[in-house]
Coordinates of C-alpha atoms and ligand atoms in Angstrom, one line a residue:
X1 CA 216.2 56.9 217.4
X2 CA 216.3 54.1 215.1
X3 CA 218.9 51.2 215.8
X4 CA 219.7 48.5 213.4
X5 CA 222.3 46.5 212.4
X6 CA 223.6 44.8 209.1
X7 CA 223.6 41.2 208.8
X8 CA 224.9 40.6 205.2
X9 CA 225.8 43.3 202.5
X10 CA 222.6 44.9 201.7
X11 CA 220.3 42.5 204.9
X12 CA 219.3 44.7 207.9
X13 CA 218.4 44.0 210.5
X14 CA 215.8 46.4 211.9
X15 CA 213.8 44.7 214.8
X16 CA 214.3 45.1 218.3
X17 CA 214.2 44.2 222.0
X18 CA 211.7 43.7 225.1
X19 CA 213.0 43.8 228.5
X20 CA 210.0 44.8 230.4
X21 CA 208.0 42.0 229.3
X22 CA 207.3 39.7 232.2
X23 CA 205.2 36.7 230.3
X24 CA 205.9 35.6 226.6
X25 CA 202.5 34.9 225.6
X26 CA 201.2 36.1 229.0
X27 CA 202.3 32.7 230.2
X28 CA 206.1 32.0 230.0
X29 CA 208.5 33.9 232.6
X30 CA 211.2 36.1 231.3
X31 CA 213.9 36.9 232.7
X32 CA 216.0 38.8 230.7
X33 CA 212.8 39.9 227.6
X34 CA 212.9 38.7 224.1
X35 CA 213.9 40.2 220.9
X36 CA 211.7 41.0 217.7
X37 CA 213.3 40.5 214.5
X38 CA 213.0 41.5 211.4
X39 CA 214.8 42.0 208.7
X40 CA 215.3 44.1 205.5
X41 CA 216.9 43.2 202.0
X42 CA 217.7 46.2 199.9
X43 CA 218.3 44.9 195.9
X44 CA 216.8 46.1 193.2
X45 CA 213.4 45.5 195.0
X46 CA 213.2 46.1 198.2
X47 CA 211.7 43.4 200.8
X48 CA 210.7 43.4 204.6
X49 CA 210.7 39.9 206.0
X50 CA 208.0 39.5 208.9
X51 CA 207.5 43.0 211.3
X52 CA 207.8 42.5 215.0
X53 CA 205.5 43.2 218.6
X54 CA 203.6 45.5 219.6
X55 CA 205.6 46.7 222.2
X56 CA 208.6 47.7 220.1
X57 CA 206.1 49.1 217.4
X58 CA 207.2 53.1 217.0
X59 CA 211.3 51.7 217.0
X60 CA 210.6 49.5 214.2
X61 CA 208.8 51.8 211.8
X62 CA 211.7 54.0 212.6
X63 CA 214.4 51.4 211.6
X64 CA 212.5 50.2 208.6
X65 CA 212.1 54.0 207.4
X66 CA 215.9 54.9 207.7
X67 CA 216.9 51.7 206.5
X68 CA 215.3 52.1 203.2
X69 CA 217.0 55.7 202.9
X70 CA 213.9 57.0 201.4
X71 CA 213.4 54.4 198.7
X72 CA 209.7 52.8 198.4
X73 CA 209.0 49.1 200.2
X74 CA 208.4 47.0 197.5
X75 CA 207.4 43.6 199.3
X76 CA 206.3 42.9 202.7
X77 CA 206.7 39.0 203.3
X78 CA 205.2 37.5 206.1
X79 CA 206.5 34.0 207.1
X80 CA 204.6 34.2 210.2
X81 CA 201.4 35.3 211.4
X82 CA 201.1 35.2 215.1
X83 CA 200.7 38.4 216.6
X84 CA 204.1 38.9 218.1
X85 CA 206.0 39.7 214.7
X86 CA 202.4 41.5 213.3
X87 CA 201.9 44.6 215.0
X88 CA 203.1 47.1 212.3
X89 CA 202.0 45.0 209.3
X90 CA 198.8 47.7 208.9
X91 CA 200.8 49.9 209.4
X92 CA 204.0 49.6 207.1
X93 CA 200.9 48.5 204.3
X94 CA 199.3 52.1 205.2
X95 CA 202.5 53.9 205.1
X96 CA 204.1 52.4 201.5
X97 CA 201.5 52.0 199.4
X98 CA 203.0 50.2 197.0
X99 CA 203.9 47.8 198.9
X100 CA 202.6 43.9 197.9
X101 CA 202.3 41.6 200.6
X102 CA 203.7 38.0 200.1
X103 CA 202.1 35.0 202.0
X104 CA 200.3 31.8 201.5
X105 CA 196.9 31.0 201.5
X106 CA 196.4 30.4 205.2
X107 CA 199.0 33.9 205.7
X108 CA 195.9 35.5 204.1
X109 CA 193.6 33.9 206.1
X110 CA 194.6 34.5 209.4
X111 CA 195.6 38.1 208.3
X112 CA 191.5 38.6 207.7
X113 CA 190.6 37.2 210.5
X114 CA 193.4 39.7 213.0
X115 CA 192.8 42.7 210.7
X116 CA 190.5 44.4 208.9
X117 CA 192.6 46.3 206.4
X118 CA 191.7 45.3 202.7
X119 CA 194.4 44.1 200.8
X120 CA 193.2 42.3 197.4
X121 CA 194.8 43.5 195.0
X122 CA 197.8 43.8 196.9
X123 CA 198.6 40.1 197.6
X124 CA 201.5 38.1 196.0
X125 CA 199.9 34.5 197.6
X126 CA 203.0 31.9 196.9
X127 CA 203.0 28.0 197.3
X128 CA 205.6 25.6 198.2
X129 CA 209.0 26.2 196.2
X130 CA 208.2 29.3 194.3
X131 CA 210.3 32.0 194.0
X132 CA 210.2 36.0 194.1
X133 CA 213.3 38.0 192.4
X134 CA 214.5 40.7 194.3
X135 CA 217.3 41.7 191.8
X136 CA 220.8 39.9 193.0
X137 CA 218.5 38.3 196.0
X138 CA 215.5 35.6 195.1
X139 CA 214.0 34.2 198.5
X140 CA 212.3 30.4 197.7
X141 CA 209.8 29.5 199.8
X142 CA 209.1 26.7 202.0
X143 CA 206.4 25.8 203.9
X144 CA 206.4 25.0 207.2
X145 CA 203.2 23.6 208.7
X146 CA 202.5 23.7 212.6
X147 CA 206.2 24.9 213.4
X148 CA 204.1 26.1 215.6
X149 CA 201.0 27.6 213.7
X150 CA 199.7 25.9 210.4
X151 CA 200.7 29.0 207.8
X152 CA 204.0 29.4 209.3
X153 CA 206.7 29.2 206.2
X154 CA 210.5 30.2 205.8
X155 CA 212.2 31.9 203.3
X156 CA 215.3 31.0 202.2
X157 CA 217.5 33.4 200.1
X158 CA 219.3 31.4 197.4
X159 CA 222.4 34.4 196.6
X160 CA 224.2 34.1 199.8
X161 CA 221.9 30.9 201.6
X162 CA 220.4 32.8 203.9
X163 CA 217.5 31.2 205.8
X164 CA 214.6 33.2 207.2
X165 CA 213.5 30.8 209.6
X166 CA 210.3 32.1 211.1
X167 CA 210.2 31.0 215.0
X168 CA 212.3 28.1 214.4
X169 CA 216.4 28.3 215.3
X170 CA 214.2 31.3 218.4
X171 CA 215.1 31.5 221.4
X172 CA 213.8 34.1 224.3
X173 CA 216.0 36.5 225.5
X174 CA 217.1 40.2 224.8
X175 CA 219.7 41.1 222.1
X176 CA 222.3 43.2 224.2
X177 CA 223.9 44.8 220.9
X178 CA 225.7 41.2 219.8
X179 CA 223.4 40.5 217.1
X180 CA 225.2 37.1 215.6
X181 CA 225.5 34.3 218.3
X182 CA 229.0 33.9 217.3
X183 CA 229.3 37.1 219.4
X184 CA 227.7 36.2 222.2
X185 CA 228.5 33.6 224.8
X186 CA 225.3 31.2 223.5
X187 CA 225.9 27.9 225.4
X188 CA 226.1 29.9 228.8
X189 CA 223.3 32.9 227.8
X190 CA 221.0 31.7 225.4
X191 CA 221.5 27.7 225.5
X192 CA 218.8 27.0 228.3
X193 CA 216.3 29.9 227.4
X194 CA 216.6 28.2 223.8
X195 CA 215.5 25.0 224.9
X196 CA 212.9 26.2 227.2
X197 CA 212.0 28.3 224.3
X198 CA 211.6 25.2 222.1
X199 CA 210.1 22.9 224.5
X200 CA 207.6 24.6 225.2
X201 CA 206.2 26.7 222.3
X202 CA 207.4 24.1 219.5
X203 CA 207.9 21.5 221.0
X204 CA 204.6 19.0 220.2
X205 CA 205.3 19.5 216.6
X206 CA 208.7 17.4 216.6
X207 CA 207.8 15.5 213.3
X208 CA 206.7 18.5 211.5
X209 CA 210.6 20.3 212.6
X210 CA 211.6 16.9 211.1
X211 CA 209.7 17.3 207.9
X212 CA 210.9 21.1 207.3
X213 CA 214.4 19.5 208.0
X214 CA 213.9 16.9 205.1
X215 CA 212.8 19.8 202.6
X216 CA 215.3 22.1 203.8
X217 CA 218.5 19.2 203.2
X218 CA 218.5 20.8 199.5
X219 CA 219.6 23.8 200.2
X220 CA 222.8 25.3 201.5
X221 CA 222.2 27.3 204.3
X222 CA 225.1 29.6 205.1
X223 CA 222.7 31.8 207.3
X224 CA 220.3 31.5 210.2
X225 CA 218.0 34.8 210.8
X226 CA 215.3 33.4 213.1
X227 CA 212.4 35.8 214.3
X228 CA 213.7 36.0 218.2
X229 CA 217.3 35.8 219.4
X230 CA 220.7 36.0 217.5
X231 CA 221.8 35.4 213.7
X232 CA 223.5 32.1 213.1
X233 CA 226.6 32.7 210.6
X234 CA 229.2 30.3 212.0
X235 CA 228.7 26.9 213.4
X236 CA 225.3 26.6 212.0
X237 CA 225.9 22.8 213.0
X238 CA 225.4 23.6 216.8
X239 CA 222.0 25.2 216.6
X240 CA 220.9 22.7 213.9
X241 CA 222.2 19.4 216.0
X242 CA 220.2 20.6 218.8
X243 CA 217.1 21.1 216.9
X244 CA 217.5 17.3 215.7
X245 CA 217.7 16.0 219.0
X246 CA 214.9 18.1 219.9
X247 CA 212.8 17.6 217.9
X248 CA 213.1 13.4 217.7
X249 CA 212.5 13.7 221.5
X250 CA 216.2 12.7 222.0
X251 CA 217.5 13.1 225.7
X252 CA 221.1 15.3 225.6
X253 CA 222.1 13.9 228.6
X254 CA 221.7 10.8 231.4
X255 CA 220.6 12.4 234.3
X256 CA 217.7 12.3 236.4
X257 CA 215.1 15.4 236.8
X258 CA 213.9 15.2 240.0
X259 CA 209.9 16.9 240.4
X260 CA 207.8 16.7 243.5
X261 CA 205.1 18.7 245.0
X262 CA 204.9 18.6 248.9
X263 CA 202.4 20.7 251.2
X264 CA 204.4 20.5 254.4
X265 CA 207.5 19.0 253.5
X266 CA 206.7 15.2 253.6
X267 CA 206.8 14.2 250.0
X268 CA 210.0 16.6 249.9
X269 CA 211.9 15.0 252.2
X270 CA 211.3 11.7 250.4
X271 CA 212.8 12.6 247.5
X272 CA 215.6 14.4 248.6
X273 CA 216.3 10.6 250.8
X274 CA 216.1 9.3 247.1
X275 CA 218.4 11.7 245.8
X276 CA 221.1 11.1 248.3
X277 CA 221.0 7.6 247.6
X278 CA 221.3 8.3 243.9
X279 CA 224.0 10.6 243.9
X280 CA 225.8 7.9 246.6
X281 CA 225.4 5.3 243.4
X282 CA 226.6 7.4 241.3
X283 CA 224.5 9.2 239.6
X284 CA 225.4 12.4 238.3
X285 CA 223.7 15.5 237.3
X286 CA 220.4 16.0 238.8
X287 CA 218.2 18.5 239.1
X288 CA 215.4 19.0 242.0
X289 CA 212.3 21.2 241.2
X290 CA 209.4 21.9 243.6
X291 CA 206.9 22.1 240.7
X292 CA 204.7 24.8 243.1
X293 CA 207.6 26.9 242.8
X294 CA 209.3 26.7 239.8
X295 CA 207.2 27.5 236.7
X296 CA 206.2 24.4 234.7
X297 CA 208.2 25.8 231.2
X298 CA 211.6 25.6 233.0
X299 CA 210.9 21.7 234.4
X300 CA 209.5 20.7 230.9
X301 CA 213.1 22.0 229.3
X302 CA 214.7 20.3 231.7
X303 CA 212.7 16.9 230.4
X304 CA 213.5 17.3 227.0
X305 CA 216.9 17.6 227.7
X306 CA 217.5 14.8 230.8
X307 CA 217.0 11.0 230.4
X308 CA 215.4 10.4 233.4
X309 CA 212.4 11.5 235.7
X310 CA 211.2 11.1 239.4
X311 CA 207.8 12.5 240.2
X312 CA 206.6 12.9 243.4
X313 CA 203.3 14.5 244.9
X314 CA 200.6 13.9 247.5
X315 CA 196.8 12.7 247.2
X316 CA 194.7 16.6 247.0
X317 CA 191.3 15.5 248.2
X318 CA 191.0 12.5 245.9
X319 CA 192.9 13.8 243.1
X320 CA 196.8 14.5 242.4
X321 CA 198.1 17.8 243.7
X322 CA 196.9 20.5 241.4
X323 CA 200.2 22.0 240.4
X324 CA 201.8 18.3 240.0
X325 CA 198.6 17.3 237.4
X326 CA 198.9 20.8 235.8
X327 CA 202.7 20.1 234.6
X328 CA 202.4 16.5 233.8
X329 CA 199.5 17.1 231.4
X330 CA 201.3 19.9 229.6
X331 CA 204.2 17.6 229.2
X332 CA 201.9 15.1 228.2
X333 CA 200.7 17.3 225.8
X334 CA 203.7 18.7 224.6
X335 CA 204.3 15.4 223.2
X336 CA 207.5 14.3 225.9
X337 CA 208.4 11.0 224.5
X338 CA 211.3 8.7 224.8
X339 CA 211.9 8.9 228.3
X340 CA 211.9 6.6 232.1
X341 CA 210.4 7.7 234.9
X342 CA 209.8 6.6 238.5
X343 CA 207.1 7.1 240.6
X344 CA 206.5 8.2 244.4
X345 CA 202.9 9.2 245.7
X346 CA 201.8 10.6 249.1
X347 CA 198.6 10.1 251.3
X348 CA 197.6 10.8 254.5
X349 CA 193.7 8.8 254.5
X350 CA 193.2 8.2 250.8
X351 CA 195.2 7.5 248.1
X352 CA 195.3 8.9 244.3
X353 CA 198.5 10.9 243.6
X354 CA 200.1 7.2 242.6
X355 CA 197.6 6.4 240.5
X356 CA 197.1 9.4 238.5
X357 CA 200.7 10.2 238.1
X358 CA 201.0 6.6 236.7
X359 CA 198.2 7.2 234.5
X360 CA 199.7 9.8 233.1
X361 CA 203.2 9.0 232.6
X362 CA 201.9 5.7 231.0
X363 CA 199.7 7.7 228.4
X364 CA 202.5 9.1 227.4
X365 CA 204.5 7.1 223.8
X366 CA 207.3 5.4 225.1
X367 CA 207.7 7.0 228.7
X368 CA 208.8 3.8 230.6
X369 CA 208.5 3.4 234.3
X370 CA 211.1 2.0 236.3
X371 CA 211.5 0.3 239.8
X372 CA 208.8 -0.3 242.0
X373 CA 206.7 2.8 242.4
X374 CA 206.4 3.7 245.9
X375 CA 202.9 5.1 248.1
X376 CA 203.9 6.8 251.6
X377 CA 201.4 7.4 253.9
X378 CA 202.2 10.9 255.6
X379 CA 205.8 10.7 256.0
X380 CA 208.6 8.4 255.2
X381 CA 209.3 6.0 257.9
X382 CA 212.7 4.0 257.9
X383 CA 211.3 0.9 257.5
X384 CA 210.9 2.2 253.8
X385 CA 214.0 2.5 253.5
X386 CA 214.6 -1.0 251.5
X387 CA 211.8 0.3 249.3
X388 CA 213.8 3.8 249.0
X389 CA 217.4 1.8 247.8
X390 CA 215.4 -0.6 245.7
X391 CA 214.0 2.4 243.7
X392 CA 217.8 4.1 243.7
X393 CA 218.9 0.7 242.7
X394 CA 216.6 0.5 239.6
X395 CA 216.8 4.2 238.5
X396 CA 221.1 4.2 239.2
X397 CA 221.3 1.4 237.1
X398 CA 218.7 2.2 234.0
X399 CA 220.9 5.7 233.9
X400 CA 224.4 3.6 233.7
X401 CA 222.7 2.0 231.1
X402 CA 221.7 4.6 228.8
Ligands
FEO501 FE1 207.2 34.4 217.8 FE2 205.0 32.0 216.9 O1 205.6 33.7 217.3

């Protein structure tokens, strides 16, 4: 049966949710799915903003249908192209025939190359700052390059500031019938997943956020209806703040993100020595992640919201431990900036791990390193241990200092 929900007078939402998924982009761990939106504004036209996954396909066509109460679907706008919010567009452009379909160039392009439905004649192609009358209802559009595909765009509403946001504002995570995050607990539910969310999917393409930002600053948003998670409508300041910081590679908080990879323990026990030490100078906050355990997207939204990072990982034969190199050079590529780091490697007869973490760190704009790195061989011994509070030292006292 169909299941929606109203947003504003006459805005429905008519997407859905997907618990059984168990990889967002058969890569990223789920715990608790992801929601589809999409949305519908009834005026005297009637307009479908973006359709939704595959996997919620048959609910969808089902909302969309009651929705429109047996009235014709007079535009279909698509803000977004990747295949997660396109499964039904076929189908909703074979079911209402009528229906034109509103994109930009590169929409258009992209839609050839997924599909091979033929739609000249049917397209409304519209450029920066343009405008489509619904009635009451006029969306304006904005582009919104690489955030996080190059044709993404937003349409903003202009009657009651209402901002269809694409995958920006998104967040992963199942709706559980509280559709506005007002009515949800966000900070304790969504907060994380939000982050880990933008990190990792958005997260290179900080200066283009910035630039949408900039374009968007003359326009009165009242209204937040992003393609995954809930509806902003109060404290629109909260979600936008954090997007900000985000997105100029701001930390949200001193504290220290401690990473290591250990085979048997070794490199483990080093850092939790280092830990101990830090949390007797008082650092507060940390968090310890064995990176062969805990999947790289959670330890890179920890980075982009702590200031600090210890890395930690053995010499593989001649080369840093796969699963350590794996998640420093997606952080690397994700654009991590703006942060300090200290260093410890591991080797029992050769040694790499240092030098390739170090490499990589220091490839990376504006990642400083801090205290003396330090190279064990095997095991910690305690004649290290002047090393060990030299490093606790340096790291304890670049936190207190911001
Ligand atoms: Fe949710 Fe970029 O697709």
């Amino acid at each position: 049966m169909y299941s929606i929900r109203e947003v504003a007078p006459n805005v429905i939402w008519v997407g859905g949710s997907d618990r059984r998924i168990a990889l967002f982009e058969n890569m990223f761990p789920l715990q608790n799915g992801v929601s589809y939106n999409s949305y519908l504004i009834l005026d005297d036209k009637t307009a479908l903003m973006d359709t939704v996954d595959a996997s919620i396909s048959s609910l969808h066509l089902e909302n969309v249908a009651h929705a429109l109460e047996g009235r014709e679907l007079d535009y279909l706008v698509i803000n977004h192209m990747e295949p997660d919010h396109c499964a039904n567009l076929e189908e909703i452009i074979r079911r209402y025939p009528n229906v034109q379909v509103v994109g930009n160039p590169k929409t258009f392009k992209f839609f050839e190359q997924f599909f091979h439905t033929d739609i000249s004649g049917r397209k409304i192609v519209v450029k920066e700052g343009q405008e489509l009358s619904l009635g009451k209802h006029t969306l304006r559009f904005f582009m919104a390059p690489m955030v996080h595909w190059p044709e993404a765009m937003v349409s903003f509403e202009t009657a009651k500031g209402i901002l269809f946001s694409a995958d920006a504002f998104g967040t992963f995570g199942a709706l559980s019938g509280n559709l506005f995050a007002d009515e949800t607990d966000f900070e304790n539910l969504f907060l994380d997943e939000a982050r880990r969310y933008y990190s990792n999917i958005v997260g290179k393409f900080g200066s283009q956020v910035q630039a949408l930002f900039k374009k968007l600053s003359c326009v009165s948003i009242q209204m937040i209806c992003p393609l995954h998670g809930p509806v902003w409508r109060k404290d629109l300041s909260y979600i936008l703040e954090k997007y900000d910081r985000w997105s100029k590679y701001e930390p949200e908080k001193k504290g220290v993100v401690l990473m290591y990879a250990s085979m048997y323990g070794h490199t483990e026990n080093a850092v939790s020595a280092l830990a101990n030490k830090l949390g007797e100078r008082g650092v507060a906050d940390m968090r310890m992640y064995d990176v062969s355990k805990t999947h790289s997207s959670y330890i890179i939204s920890e980075m982009w919201k702590y200031s600090h990072m210890v890395v930690a990982a053995p010499t593989y034969y001649m080369n840093l431990y796969f699963p350590m190199d794996a998640l420093l050079r997606d952080m690397a590529a994700l654009g991590l900036k703006n942060r300090k780091a200290a260093v410890l490697g591991n080797h029992t007869w050769a040694s790499s791990a240092l030098k390739e973490i170090t490499a990589i760190l220091e490839g990376m704009k504006n990642v400083e390193l801090i205290g003396e790195s330090i190279d064990i061989c095997s095991s910690l011994k305690p004649n290290q241990e002047d090393e060990l509070n030299a490093m606790a030292d340096a790291i304890a006292a670049s936190v207190a200092e911001g």
